mmCIF file of C-alpha atoms in Angstrom:
data_model
loop_
_atom_site.group_PDB
_atom_site.id
_atom_site.type_symbol
_atom_site.label_atom_id
_atom_site.label_comp_id
_atom_site.label_asym_id
_atom_site.label_seq_id
_atom_site.Cartn_x
_atom_site.Cartn_y
_atom_site.Cartn_z
ATOM 1 C CA MET A 1 -0.024 0.024 -0.035
ATOM 2 C CA ALA A 2 2.862 2.314 0.902
ATOM 3 C CA MET A 3 4.563 1.465 -2.427
ATOM 4 C CA GLN A 4 1.393 2.176 -4.337
ATOM 5 C CA GLY A 5 1.199 5.562 -2.644
ATOM 6 C CA THR A 6 4.816 6.325 -3.465
ATOM 7 C CA LEU A 7 4.286 5.598 -7.255
ATOM 8 C CA MET A 8 1.210 7.728 -7.141
ATOM 9 C CA SER A 9 2.896 10.563 -5.567
ATOM 10 C CA LEU A 10 5.822 10.270 -7.885
ATOM 11 C CA ALA A 11 3.322 10.587 -11.017
ATOM 12 C CA VAL A 12 1.626 13.514 -9.582
ATOM 13 C CA SER A 13 5.078 15.210 -8.895
ATOM 14 C CA ALA A 14 6.149 14.511 -12.568
ATOM 15 C CA PHE A 15 2.839 16.126 -13.827
ATOM 16 C CA LEU A 16 3.355 19.236 -11.606
ATOM 17 C CA ILE A 17 6.885 19.628 -12.724
ATOM 18 C CA LYS A 18 5.977 19.488 -16.271
ATOM 19 C CA LEU A 19 3.247 22.143 -15.746
ATOM 20 C CA ALA A 20 5.938 24.328 -13.826
ATOM 21 C CA ILE A 21 8.431 24.122 -16.716
ATOM 22 C CA ALA A 22 5.836 24.671 -19.508
ATOM 23 C CA ALA A 23 7.423 26.817 -22.039
ATOM 24 C CA ASN A 24 6.028 30.182 -23.710
ATOM 25 C CA TYR A 25 6.691 30.543 -27.480
ATOM 26 C CA THR A 26 6.220 33.983 -28.961
ATOM 27 C CA VAL A 27 5.410 33.156 -32.567
ATOM 28 C CA GLY A 28 8.210 34.236 -34.883
ATOM 29 C CA ALA A 29 10.609 35.535 -32.152
ATOM 30 C CA PRO A 30 13.189 36.566 -31.668
ATOM 31 C CA GLY A 31 13.964 37.517 -35.098
ATOM 32 C CA GLY A 32 10.433 38.262 -36.338
ATOM 33 C CA GLY A 33 6.814 38.029 -35.362
ATOM 34 C CA TRP A 34 3.311 37.376 -36.555
ATOM 35 C CA ASP A 35 3.469 39.124 -39.775
ATOM 36 C CA GLN A 36 3.961 38.661 -43.582
ATOM 37 C CA THR A 37 7.856 39.115 -43.586
ATOM 38 C CA THR A 38 8.733 36.365 -41.066
ATOM 39 C CA ASN A 39 9.384 32.783 -42.302
ATOM 40 C CA LEU A 40 6.916 31.271 -39.800
ATOM 41 C CA GLN A 41 7.404 27.657 -41.202
ATOM 42 C CA ASN A 42 11.282 27.792 -40.542
ATOM 43 C CA TRP A 43 10.549 29.134 -37.048
ATOM 44 C CA ALA A 44 8.041 26.509 -36.201
ATOM 45 C CA SER A 45 10.335 23.643 -37.505
ATOM 46 C CA SER A 46 13.099 24.966 -35.206
ATOM 47 C CA GLN A 47 10.967 24.531 -32.025
ATOM 48 C CA SER A 48 9.887 21.638 -29.930
ATOM 49 C CA PHE A 49 6.300 22.094 -28.676
ATOM 50 C CA SER A 50 4.920 19.781 -25.834
ATOM 51 C CA VAL A 51 1.540 19.498 -24.248
ATOM 52 C CA GLY A 52 1.097 22.381 -21.756
ATOM 53 C CA ASP A 53 3.144 24.882 -23.724
ATOM 54 C CA ASN A 54 1.778 28.201 -24.763
ATOM 55 C CA LEU A 55 1.795 30.061 -28.161
ATOM 56 C CA ILE A 56 1.836 33.867 -27.966
ATOM 57 C CA PHE A 57 0.735 35.820 -30.958
ATOM 58 C CA GLN A 58 1.627 39.522 -30.955
ATOM 59 C CA TYR A 59 0.406 41.467 -33.706
ATOM 60 C CA ALA A 60 -0.845 44.994 -35.114
ATOM 61 C CA SER A 61 -4.527 45.843 -35.487
ATOM 62 C CA ASN A 62 -4.543 45.072 -39.275
ATOM 63 C CA HIS A 63 -3.847 41.209 -38.258
ATOM 64 C CA ASP A 64 -5.735 38.638 -36.548
ATOM 65 C CA VAL A 65 -5.199 34.989 -35.644
ATOM 66 C CA LEU A 66 -7.559 32.186 -36.984
ATOM 67 C CA GLU A 67 -7.353 28.539 -36.106
ATOM 68 C CA VAL A 68 -8.411 26.471 -39.067
ATOM 69 C CA SER A 69 -8.607 23.094 -40.387
ATOM 70 C CA LYS A 70 -5.853 21.499 -42.517
ATOM 71 C CA THR A 71 -7.888 21.795 -45.607
ATOM 72 C CA ASN A 72 -8.572 25.567 -44.965
ATOM 73 C CA TYR A 73 -4.905 26.081 -43.950
ATOM 74 C CA ASP A 74 -3.636 24.649 -47.380
ATOM 75 C CA SER A 75 -6.026 26.846 -49.394
ATOM 76 C CA CYS A 76 -5.717 29.773 -47.129
ATOM 77 C CA GLN A 77 -9.609 29.753 -46.578
ATOM 78 C CA GLY A 78 -10.501 31.557 -43.374
ATOM 79 C CA ASN A 79 -14.264 31.633 -43.928
ATOM 80 C CA THR A 80 -15.052 28.900 -41.396
ATOM 81 C CA PRO A 81 -12.458 29.202 -38.628
ATOM 82 C CA LEU A 82 -12.275 26.968 -35.522
ATOM 83 C CA GLN A 83 -11.414 29.974 -33.566
ATOM 84 C CA THR A 84 -10.974 33.568 -34.158
ATOM 85 C CA HIS A 85 -8.694 36.179 -32.205
ATOM 86 C CA SER A 86 -8.188 39.752 -32.704
ATOM 87 C CA ASP A 87 -6.799 41.245 -29.405
ATOM 88 C CA GLY A 88 -3.326 41.739 -30.540
ATOM 89 C CA ASN A 89 -1.822 39.572 -27.740
ATOM 90 C CA THR A 90 -3.392 36.046 -28.190
ATOM 91 C CA VAL A 91 -2.039 33.285 -25.906
ATOM 92 C CA ILE A 92 -3.108 29.714 -27.038
ATOM 93 C CA THR A 93 -2.438 26.761 -24.701
ATOM 94 C CA LEU A 94 -1.338 23.585 -26.554
ATOM 95 C CA SER A 95 -3.416 21.349 -24.332
ATOM 96 C CA SER A 96 -3.284 18.124 -26.443
ATOM 97 C CA PRO A 97 -0.824 16.343 -28.812
ATOM 98 C CA GLY A 98 -1.155 16.765 -32.671
ATOM 99 C CA LYS A 99 -1.138 19.317 -35.361
ATOM 100 C CA ARG A 100 -2.847 22.562 -35.218
ATOM 101 C CA TYR A 101 -3.179 25.265 -38.030
ATOM 102 C CA PHE A 102 -3.168 29.187 -37.611
ATOM 103 C CA MET A 103 -3.451 31.844 -40.209
ATOM 104 C CA CYS A 104 -4.010 35.502 -40.574
ATOM 105 C CA GLY A 105 -7.629 36.221 -41.794
ATOM 106 C CA THR A 106 -6.810 39.587 -43.478
ATOM 107 C CA ALA A 107 -7.124 39.233 -47.165
ATOM 108 C CA GLY A 108 -3.841 38.194 -49.032
ATOM 109 C CA HIS A 109 -1.835 37.766 -45.621
ATOM 110 C CA CYS A 110 -2.015 33.953 -45.599
ATOM 111 C CA ASN A 111 -1.040 33.742 -49.317
ATOM 112 C CA GLN A 112 1.927 36.012 -48.369
ATOM 113 C CA GLY A 113 3.079 33.383 -45.819
ATOM 114 C CA MET A 114 1.252 34.584 -42.652
ATOM 115 C CA LYS A 115 0.368 31.029 -41.510
ATOM 116 C CA VAL A 116 1.902 28.427 -39.287
ATOM 117 C CA GLU A 117 1.520 24.715 -38.596
ATOM 118 C CA ILE A 118 2.233 23.682 -34.946
ATOM 119 C CA ASP A 119 3.158 19.980 -34.296
ATOM 120 C CA THR A 120 2.603 19.330 -30.469
ATOM 121 C CA LEU A 121 4.296 16.268 -28.957
ATOM 122 C CA ALA A 122 2.899 14.323 -26.209
ATOM 123 C CA THR A 123 4.279 14.529 -22.609
ATOM 124 C CA SER A 124 6.113 11.423 -21.652
ATOM 125 C CA ALA A 125 5.016 9.703 -18.448
ATOM 126 C CA THR A 126 7.761 6.990 -18.365
ATOM 127 C CA PRO A 127 9.585 8.424 -15.263
ATOM 128 C CA THR A 128 7.129 6.687 -12.940
ATOM 129 C CA ALA A 129 8.505 3.186 -14.065
ATOM 130 C CA SER A 130 12.120 3.650 -13.145
ATOM 131 C CA PRO A 131 11.565 4.156 -9.289
ATOM 132 C CA SER A 132 9.800 0.723 -8.991
ATOM 133 C CA THR A 133 12.969 -1.143 -10.220
ATOM 134 C CA PRO A 134 15.600 -0.187 -7.696
ATOM 135 C CA THR A 135 13.112 -0.727 -4.771
ATOM 136 C CA PRO A 136 13.502 -4.584 -4.374
ATOM 137 C CA ALA A 137 17.330 -4.336 -5.103
ATOM 138 C CA SER A 138 17.860 -1.686 -2.400
ATOM 139 C CA SER A 139 15.758 -3.584 0.217
ATOM 140 C CA VAL A 140 17.691 -6.994 -0.562
ATOM 141 C CA THR A 141 21.199 -5.521 -0.463
ATOM 142 C CA PRO A 142 21.141 -4.894 3.319
ATOM 143 C CA VAL A 143 20.566 -8.700 3.925
ATOM 144 C CA SER A 144 23.716 -9.722 2.193
ATOM 145 C CA SER A 145 25.792 -7.373 4.221
ATOM 146 C CA PRO A 146 25.595 -9.392 7.672
ATOM 147 C CA ALA A 147 27.128 -12.335 5.909
ATOM 148 C CA PRO A 148 30.706 -11.610 6.571
ATOM 149 C CA GLU A 149 29.681 -11.024 10.392
ATOM 150 C CA THR A 150 28.603 -14.734 10.513
ATOM 151 C CA LEU A 151 31.781 -16.096 9.104
ATOM 152 C CA THR A 152 34.113 -14.046 11.385
ATOM 153 C CA PRO A 153 33.190 -15.639 14.558
ATOM 154 C CA SER A 154 33.720 -19.245 13.239
ATOM 155 C CA PRO A 155 37.587 -19.049 12.683
ATOM 156 C CA ASP A 156 37.798 -17.686 16.202
ATOM 157 C CA SER A 157 36.184 -20.825 17.674
ATOM 158 C CA ALA A 158 38.767 -23.086 15.827
ATOM 159 C CA PRO A 159 42.149 -22.100 17.455
ATOM 160 C CA ALA A 160 41.993 -25.365 19.727
ATOM 161 C CA LYS A 161 43.475 -27.424 16.732
ATOM 162 C CA THR A 162 46.176 -24.906 15.779
ATOM 163 C CA PRO A 163 49.026 -26.227 18.112
ATOM 164 C CA SER A 164 49.147 -29.598 16.414
ATOM 165 C CA THR A 165 48.952 -28.531 12.722
ATOM 166 C CA PRO A 166 48.980 -24.737 12.419
ATOM 167 C CA HIS A 167 48.896 -24.649 8.664
ATOM 168 C CA LYS A 168 46.292 -27.226 7.958
ATOM 169 C CA SER A 169 43.810 -25.929 10.801
ATOM 170 C CA SER A 170 43.881 -22.580 9.648
ATOM 171 C CA VAL A 171 43.020 -23.555 6.138
ATOM 172 C CA SER A 172 40.496 -26.204 7.034
ATOM 173 C CA SER A 173 38.572 -24.264 9.780
ATOM 174 C CA PRO A 174 36.840 -21.875 7.737
ATOM 175 C CA SER A 175 35.422 -24.507 5.348
ATOM 176 C CA PRO A 176 33.037 -26.359 7.903
ATOM 177 C CA PRO A 177 31.109 -23.246 8.948
ATOM 178 C CA SER A 178 30.754 -21.806 5.292
ATOM 179 C CA PRO A 179 28.175 -24.223 3.994
ATOM 180 C CA SER A 180 26.011 -23.615 7.212
ATOM 181 C CA SER A 181 26.502 -19.820 6.933
ATOM 182 C CA ALA A 182 25.813 -20.000 3.243
ATOM 183 C CA ASN A 183 22.583 -21.938 4.021
ATOM 184 C CA LYS A 184 21.602 -19.345 6.604
ATOM 185 C CA ASP A 185 22.348 -16.364 4.192
ATOM 186 C CA SER A 186 20.505 -18.016 1.244
ATOM 187 C CA PHE A 187 17.540 -18.754 3.343
ATOM 188 C CA LYS A 188 17.607 -15.039 4.796
ATOM 189 C CA ILE A 189 17.771 -13.713 1.175
ATOM 190 C CA SER A 190 14.882 -15.973 -0.052
ATOM 191 C CA LEU A 191 12.802 -15.214 3.071
ATOM 192 C CA THR A 192 13.354 -11.294 2.574
ATOM 193 C CA THR A 193 12.694 -11.659 -1.270
ATOM 194 C CA GLY A 194 9.423 -13.621 -0.585
ATOM 195 C CA SER A 195 8.379 -10.949 1.957
ATOM 196 C CA ILE A 196 8.966 -8.183 -0.561
ATOM 197 C CA LEU A 197 7.106 -9.962 -3.377
ATOM 198 C CA LEU A 198 4.207 -10.556 -0.869
ATOM 199 C CA MET A 199 4.199 -6.838 0.253
ATOM 200 C CA MET A 200 4.186 -5.814 -3.474
ATOM 201 C CA LEU A 201 1.266 -8.101 -4.297
ATOM 202 C CA LEU A 202 -0.678 -6.931 -1.366
ATOM 203 C CA ALA A 203 -0.018 -3.273 -2.364
ATOM 204 C CA PHE A 204 -1.572 -3.885 -5.772
#
Protein backbone atom coordinates (compact mmCIF):
# COMPACT_ATOMS: atom_id res chain seq x y z
CA MET A 1 0.00 0.00 0.00
CA ALA A 2 2.89 2.31 0.84
CA MET A 3 4.58 1.50 -2.46
CA GLN A 4 1.40 2.26 -4.39
CA GLY A 5 1.14 5.61 -2.60
CA THR A 6 4.77 6.37 -3.42
CA LEU A 7 4.28 5.61 -7.12
CA MET A 8 1.13 7.73 -7.17
CA SER A 9 2.89 10.70 -5.58
CA LEU A 10 5.78 10.34 -8.04
CA ALA A 11 3.35 10.45 -10.98
CA VAL A 12 1.63 13.55 -9.57
CA SER A 13 5.00 15.19 -8.96
CA ALA A 14 6.11 14.53 -12.55
CA PHE A 15 2.87 16.09 -13.84
CA LEU A 16 3.25 19.17 -11.63
CA ILE A 17 6.90 19.59 -12.66
CA LYS A 18 5.84 19.46 -16.32
CA LEU A 19 3.25 22.16 -15.72
CA ALA A 20 5.81 24.26 -13.87
CA ILE A 21 8.32 24.11 -16.73
CA ALA A 22 5.78 24.65 -19.55
CA ALA A 23 7.39 26.89 -22.16
CA ASN A 24 6.02 30.08 -23.70
CA TYR A 25 6.72 30.57 -27.42
CA THR A 26 6.24 34.01 -28.97
CA VAL A 27 5.43 33.20 -32.59
CA GLY A 28 8.25 34.28 -34.93
CA ALA A 29 10.51 35.56 -32.13
CA PRO A 30 13.21 36.57 -31.61
CA GLY A 31 13.98 37.49 -35.23
CA GLY A 32 10.42 38.19 -36.34
CA GLY A 33 6.77 38.00 -35.39
CA TRP A 34 3.24 37.30 -36.52
CA ASP A 35 3.52 39.15 -39.86
CA GLN A 36 4.06 38.60 -43.59
CA THR A 37 7.84 39.07 -43.56
CA THR A 38 8.76 36.31 -41.05
CA ASN A 39 9.36 32.77 -42.31
CA LEU A 40 6.94 31.21 -39.87
CA GLN A 41 7.37 27.64 -41.13
CA ASN A 42 11.13 27.75 -40.53
CA TRP A 43 10.49 29.20 -37.09
CA ALA A 44 8.01 26.43 -36.18
CA SER A 45 10.28 23.64 -37.46
CA SER A 46 13.13 24.92 -35.26
CA GLN A 47 11.01 24.59 -32.09
CA SER A 48 9.87 21.58 -30.06
CA PHE A 49 6.35 22.02 -28.71
CA SER A 50 4.95 19.87 -25.88
CA VAL A 51 1.56 19.56 -24.22
CA GLY A 52 1.14 22.43 -21.75
CA ASP A 53 3.25 24.94 -23.73
CA ASN A 54 1.79 28.29 -24.75
CA LEU A 55 1.83 30.05 -28.14
CA ILE A 56 1.88 33.84 -27.91
CA PHE A 57 0.77 35.79 -31.00
CA GLN A 58 1.66 39.50 -30.87
CA TYR A 59 0.43 41.58 -33.81
CA ALA A 60 -0.87 44.93 -35.03
CA SER A 61 -4.54 45.82 -35.48
CA ASN A 62 -4.48 44.99 -39.22
CA HIS A 63 -3.87 41.31 -38.37
CA ASP A 64 -5.72 38.58 -36.51
CA VAL A 65 -5.28 34.89 -35.66
CA LEU A 66 -7.57 32.21 -37.06
CA GLU A 67 -7.29 28.57 -36.10
CA VAL A 68 -8.45 26.53 -39.09
CA SER A 69 -8.63 22.98 -40.40
CA LYS A 70 -5.82 21.43 -42.45
CA THR A 71 -7.84 21.84 -45.67
CA ASN A 72 -8.53 25.55 -45.06
CA TYR A 73 -4.93 26.06 -43.98
CA ASP A 74 -3.60 24.60 -47.25
CA SER A 75 -5.98 26.71 -49.34
CA CYS A 76 -5.74 29.83 -47.13
CA GLN A 77 -9.51 29.87 -46.61
CA GLY A 78 -10.54 31.62 -43.38
CA ASN A 79 -14.30 31.64 -43.95
CA THR A 80 -15.04 28.88 -41.41
CA PRO A 81 -12.41 29.17 -38.65
CA LEU A 82 -12.37 26.94 -35.61
CA GLN A 83 -11.39 29.95 -33.45
CA THR A 84 -10.88 33.65 -34.10
CA HIS A 85 -8.67 36.05 -32.11
CA SER A 86 -8.09 39.77 -32.70
CA ASP A 87 -6.87 41.21 -29.38
CA GLY A 88 -3.28 41.84 -30.53
CA ASN A 89 -1.77 39.61 -27.81
CA THR A 90 -3.29 36.13 -28.16
CA VAL A 91 -2.16 33.27 -25.89
CA ILE A 92 -3.08 29.76 -27.01
CA THR A 93 -2.32 26.75 -24.78
CA LEU A 94 -1.30 23.54 -26.53
CA SER A 95 -3.50 21.27 -24.44
CA SER A 96 -3.26 18.06 -26.49
CA PRO A 97 -0.79 16.35 -28.84
CA GLY A 98 -1.18 16.67 -32.59
CA LYS A 99 -1.09 19.33 -35.30
CA ARG A 100 -2.86 22.68 -35.20
CA TYR A 101 -3.11 25.26 -37.97
CA PHE A 102 -3.14 29.06 -37.67
CA MET A 103 -3.41 31.82 -40.28
CA CYS A 104 -4.11 35.52 -40.57
CA GLY A 105 -7.62 36.23 -41.81
CA THR A 106 -6.76 39.55 -43.46
CA ALA A 107 -7.16 39.24 -47.22
CA GLY A 108 -3.94 38.18 -48.95
CA HIS A 109 -1.85 37.81 -45.77
CA CYS A 110 -2.06 34.00 -45.60
CA ASN A 111 -0.98 33.72 -49.25
CA GLN A 112 1.99 35.94 -48.37
CA GLY A 113 3.13 33.38 -45.79
CA MET A 114 1.31 34.53 -42.67
CA LYS A 115 0.35 31.07 -41.50
CA VAL A 116 1.95 28.45 -39.26
CA GLU A 117 1.55 24.74 -38.56
CA ILE A 118 2.25 23.66 -34.97
CA ASP A 119 3.05 20.02 -34.16
CA THR A 120 2.59 19.34 -30.43
CA LEU A 121 4.32 16.32 -28.91
CA ALA A 122 2.76 14.26 -26.14
CA THR A 123 4.20 14.55 -22.65
CA SER A 124 6.16 11.45 -21.62
CA ALA A 125 4.98 9.58 -18.50
CA THR A 126 7.84 7.05 -18.32
CA PRO A 127 9.67 8.46 -15.24
CA THR A 128 7.20 6.67 -12.96
CA ALA A 129 8.43 3.23 -14.12
CA SER A 130 12.07 3.74 -13.12
CA PRO A 131 11.62 4.14 -9.32
CA SER A 132 9.87 0.76 -8.99
CA THR A 133 12.88 -1.20 -10.31
CA PRO A 134 15.51 -0.17 -7.73
CA THR A 135 13.16 -0.65 -4.78
CA PRO A 136 13.54 -4.48 -4.45
CA ALA A 137 17.29 -4.27 -5.10
CA SER A 138 17.85 -1.66 -2.41
CA SER A 139 15.85 -3.67 0.13
CA VAL A 140 17.75 -6.93 -0.61
CA THR A 141 21.27 -5.52 -0.40
CA PRO A 142 21.20 -4.91 3.39
CA VAL A 143 20.52 -8.66 3.88
CA SER A 144 23.77 -9.71 2.17
CA SER A 145 25.87 -7.31 4.27
CA PRO A 146 25.58 -9.30 7.57
CA ALA A 147 27.06 -12.39 5.82
CA PRO A 148 30.72 -11.51 6.62
CA GLU A 149 29.76 -11.07 10.30
CA THR A 150 28.51 -14.68 10.56
CA LEU A 151 31.78 -16.00 9.06
CA THR A 152 34.10 -14.05 11.36
CA PRO A 153 33.16 -15.76 14.68
CA SER A 154 33.74 -19.28 13.31
CA PRO A 155 37.54 -18.96 12.72
CA ASP A 156 37.83 -17.66 16.32
CA SER A 157 36.30 -20.84 17.69
CA ALA A 158 38.80 -23.07 15.84
CA PRO A 159 42.18 -22.14 17.53
CA ALA A 160 42.02 -25.35 19.68
CA LYS A 161 43.42 -27.35 16.73
CA THR A 162 46.15 -24.84 15.82
CA PRO A 163 49.00 -26.20 18.13
CA SER A 164 49.21 -29.62 16.37
CA THR A 165 48.96 -28.54 12.71
CA PRO A 166 49.01 -24.72 12.42
CA HIS A 167 48.83 -24.53 8.63
CA LYS A 168 46.19 -27.18 8.02
CA SER A 169 43.84 -26.06 10.80
CA SER A 170 43.90 -22.45 9.66
CA VAL A 171 42.96 -23.53 6.14
CA SER A 172 40.41 -26.20 7.06
CA SER A 173 38.63 -24.29 9.86
CA PRO A 174 36.77 -21.80 7.63
CA SER A 175 35.43 -24.53 5.35
CA PRO A 176 33.02 -26.34 7.78
CA PRO A 177 31.11 -23.22 8.86
CA SER A 178 30.82 -21.79 5.33
CA PRO A 179 28.14 -24.25 4.08
CA SER A 180 25.97 -23.66 7.17
CA SER A 181 26.40 -19.89 7.01
CA ALA A 182 25.78 -19.95 3.26
CA ASN A 183 22.57 -21.90 3.87
CA LYS A 184 21.52 -19.39 6.50
CA ASP A 185 22.32 -16.48 4.19
CA SER A 186 20.45 -18.01 1.26
CA PHE A 187 17.52 -18.72 3.55
CA LYS A 188 17.54 -15.10 4.77
CA ILE A 189 17.75 -13.76 1.20
CA SER A 190 14.94 -16.01 -0.04
CA LEU A 191 12.81 -15.15 3.01
CA THR A 192 13.38 -11.42 2.49
CA THR A 193 12.70 -11.68 -1.26
CA GLY A 194 9.49 -13.59 -0.58
CA SER A 195 8.40 -10.97 1.95
CA ILE A 196 9.06 -8.17 -0.54
CA LEU A 197 7.10 -9.94 -3.30
CA LEU A 198 4.23 -10.55 -0.85
CA MET A 199 4.22 -6.87 0.13
CA MET A 200 4.19 -5.82 -3.52
CA LEU A 201 1.26 -8.18 -4.28
CA LEU A 202 -0.66 -6.84 -1.26
CA ALA A 203 0.08 -3.26 -2.34
CA PHE A 204 -1.53 -3.82 -5.74
